[in-house]
One Martini backbone bead per residue (centre of mass of N, CA, C, O) as a GRO file, in nm:
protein
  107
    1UNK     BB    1  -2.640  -2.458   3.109
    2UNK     BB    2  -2.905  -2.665   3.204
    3UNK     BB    3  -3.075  -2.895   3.122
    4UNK     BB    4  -3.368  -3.005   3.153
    5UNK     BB    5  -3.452  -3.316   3.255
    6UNK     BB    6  -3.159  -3.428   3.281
    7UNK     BB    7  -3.007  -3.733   3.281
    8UNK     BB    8  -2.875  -3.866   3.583
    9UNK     BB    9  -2.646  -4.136   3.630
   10UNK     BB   10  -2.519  -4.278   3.911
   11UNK     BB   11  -2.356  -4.606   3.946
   12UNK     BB   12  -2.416  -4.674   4.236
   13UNK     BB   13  -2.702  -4.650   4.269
   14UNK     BB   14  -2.772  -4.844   4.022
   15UNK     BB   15  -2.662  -5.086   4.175
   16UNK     BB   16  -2.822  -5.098   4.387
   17UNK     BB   17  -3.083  -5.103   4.290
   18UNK     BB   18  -3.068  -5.387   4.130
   19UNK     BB   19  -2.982  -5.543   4.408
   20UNK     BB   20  -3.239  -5.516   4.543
   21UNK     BB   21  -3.449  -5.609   4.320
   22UNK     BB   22  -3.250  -5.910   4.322
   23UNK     BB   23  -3.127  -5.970   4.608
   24UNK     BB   24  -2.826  -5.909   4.520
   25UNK     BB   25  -2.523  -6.022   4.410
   26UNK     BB   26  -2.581  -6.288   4.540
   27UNK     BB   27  -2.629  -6.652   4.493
   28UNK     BB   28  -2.820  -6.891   4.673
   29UNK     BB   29  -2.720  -7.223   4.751
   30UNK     BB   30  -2.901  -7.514   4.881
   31UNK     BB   31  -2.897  -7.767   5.032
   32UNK     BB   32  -3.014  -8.041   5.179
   33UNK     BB   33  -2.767  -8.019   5.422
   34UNK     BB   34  -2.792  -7.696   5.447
   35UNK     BB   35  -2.591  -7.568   5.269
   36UNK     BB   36  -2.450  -7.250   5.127
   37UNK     BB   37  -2.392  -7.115   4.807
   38UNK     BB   38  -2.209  -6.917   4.592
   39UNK     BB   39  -2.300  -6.678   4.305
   40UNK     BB   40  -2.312  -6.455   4.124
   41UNK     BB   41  -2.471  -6.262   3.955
   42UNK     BB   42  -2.561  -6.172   3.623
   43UNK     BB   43  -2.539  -5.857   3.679
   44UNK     BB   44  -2.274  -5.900   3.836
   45UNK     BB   45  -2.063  -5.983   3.651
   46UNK     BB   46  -1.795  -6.015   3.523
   47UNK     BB   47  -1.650  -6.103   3.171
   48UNK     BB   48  -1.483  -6.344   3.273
   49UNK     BB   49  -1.705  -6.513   3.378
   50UNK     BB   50  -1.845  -6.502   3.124
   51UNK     BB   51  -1.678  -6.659   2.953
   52UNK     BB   52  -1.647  -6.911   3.068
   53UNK     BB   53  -1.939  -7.005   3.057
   54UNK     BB   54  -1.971  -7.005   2.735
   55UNK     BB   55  -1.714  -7.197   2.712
   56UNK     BB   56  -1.854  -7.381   2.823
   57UNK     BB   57  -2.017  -7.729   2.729
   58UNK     BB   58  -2.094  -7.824   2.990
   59UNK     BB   59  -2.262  -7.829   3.316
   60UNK     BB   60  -2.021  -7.858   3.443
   61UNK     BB   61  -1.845  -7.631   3.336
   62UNK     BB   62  -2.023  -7.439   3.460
   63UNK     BB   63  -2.063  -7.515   3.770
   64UNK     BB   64  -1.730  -7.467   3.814
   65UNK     BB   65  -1.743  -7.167   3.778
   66UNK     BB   66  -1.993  -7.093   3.956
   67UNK     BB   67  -1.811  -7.220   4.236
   68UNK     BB   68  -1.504  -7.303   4.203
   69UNK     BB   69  -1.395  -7.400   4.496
   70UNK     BB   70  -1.724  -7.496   4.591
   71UNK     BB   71  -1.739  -7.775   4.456
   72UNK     BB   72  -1.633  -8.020   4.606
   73UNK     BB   73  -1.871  -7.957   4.854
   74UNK     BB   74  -2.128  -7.945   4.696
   75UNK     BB   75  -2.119  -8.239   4.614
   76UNK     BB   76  -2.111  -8.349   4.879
   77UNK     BB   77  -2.363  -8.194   4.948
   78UNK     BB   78  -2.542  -8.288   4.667
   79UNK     BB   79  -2.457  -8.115   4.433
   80UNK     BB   80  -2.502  -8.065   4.116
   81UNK     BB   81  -2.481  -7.960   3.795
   82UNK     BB   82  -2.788  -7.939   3.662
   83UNK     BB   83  -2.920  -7.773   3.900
   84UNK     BB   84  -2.737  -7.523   3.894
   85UNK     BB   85  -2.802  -7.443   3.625
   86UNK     BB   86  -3.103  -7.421   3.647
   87UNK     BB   87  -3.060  -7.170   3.907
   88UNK     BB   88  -2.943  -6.983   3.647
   89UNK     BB   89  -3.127  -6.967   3.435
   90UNK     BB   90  -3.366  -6.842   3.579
   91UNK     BB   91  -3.220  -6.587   3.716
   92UNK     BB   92  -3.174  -6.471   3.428
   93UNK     BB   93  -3.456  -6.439   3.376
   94UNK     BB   94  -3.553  -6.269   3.614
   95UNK     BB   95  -3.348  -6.063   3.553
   96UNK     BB   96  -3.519  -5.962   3.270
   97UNK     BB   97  -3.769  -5.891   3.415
   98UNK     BB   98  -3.674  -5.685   3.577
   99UNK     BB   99  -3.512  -5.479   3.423
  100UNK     BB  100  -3.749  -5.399   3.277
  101UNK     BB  101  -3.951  -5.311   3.531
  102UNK     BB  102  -3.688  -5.110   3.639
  103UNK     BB  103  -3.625  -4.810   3.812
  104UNK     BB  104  -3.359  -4.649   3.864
  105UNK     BB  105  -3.205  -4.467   4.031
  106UNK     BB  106  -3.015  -4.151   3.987
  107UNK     BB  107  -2.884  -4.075   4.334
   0.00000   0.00000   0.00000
C-alpha cells in the first residue's frame, strides 16, 4: 500500500519544468552585428562543463570553454571575453533565484 501524499518526481517533467521556468535549456548571446551565439544554462551544464570553467583561472578561458568551438567567430563578431563572462554570471545568479521560488511539476 502507498504513503498518502507520498512525492515523487518524474525527472523529465522536472528537468522540462525548470527549463521552461529559466527559458530553455541554452543561453543566447546576441552581439552588436546581430550574431547569435549560445552556451548551455547553468542548471542544465554536464558536471564536466562545469569543472572546465571552474578551472578556467580568467575570464578569458571561462568565456572559451563556455562557447567552445564558437569562440573565434563571437570575438569577430566584436565579442569579448569579460562581458560573456558577465552574461554568465547574471544568469547564474537568475537561476538561484528562479530554483528558490520555482515549484517543479510532479509527472
Amino acid at each position: 500500500m502507498s504513503k498518502p501524499n507520498r512525492a515523487r518526481f518524474k525527472l523529465s517533467a522536472v528537468k522540462a519544468s525548470y527549463a521552461e521556468a529559466v527559458g530553455g535549456e541554452l543561453v543566447e548571446v546576441e552581439t552588436d552585428d546581430g550574431k547569435i551565439y549560445t552556451f548551455p544554462h547553468p542548471l542544465f551544464m554536464d558536471d564536466d562543463l562545469t569543472k572546465e570553467i571552474d578551472a578556467a583561472e580568467t575570464d578569458g578561458g571561462k568565456a572559451r570553454v563556455l562557447l567552445g568551438e564558437q569562440w573565434d567567430a563571437y570575438v569577430k563578431s566584436g565579442g569579448d571575453a569579460n562581458s560573456l563572462v558577465l552574461v554568465y554570471v547574471a544568469v547564474r545568479a537568475e537561476a538561484q533565484e528562479t530554483v528558490q521560488k520555482h515549484r517543479p511539476t510532479k509527472r
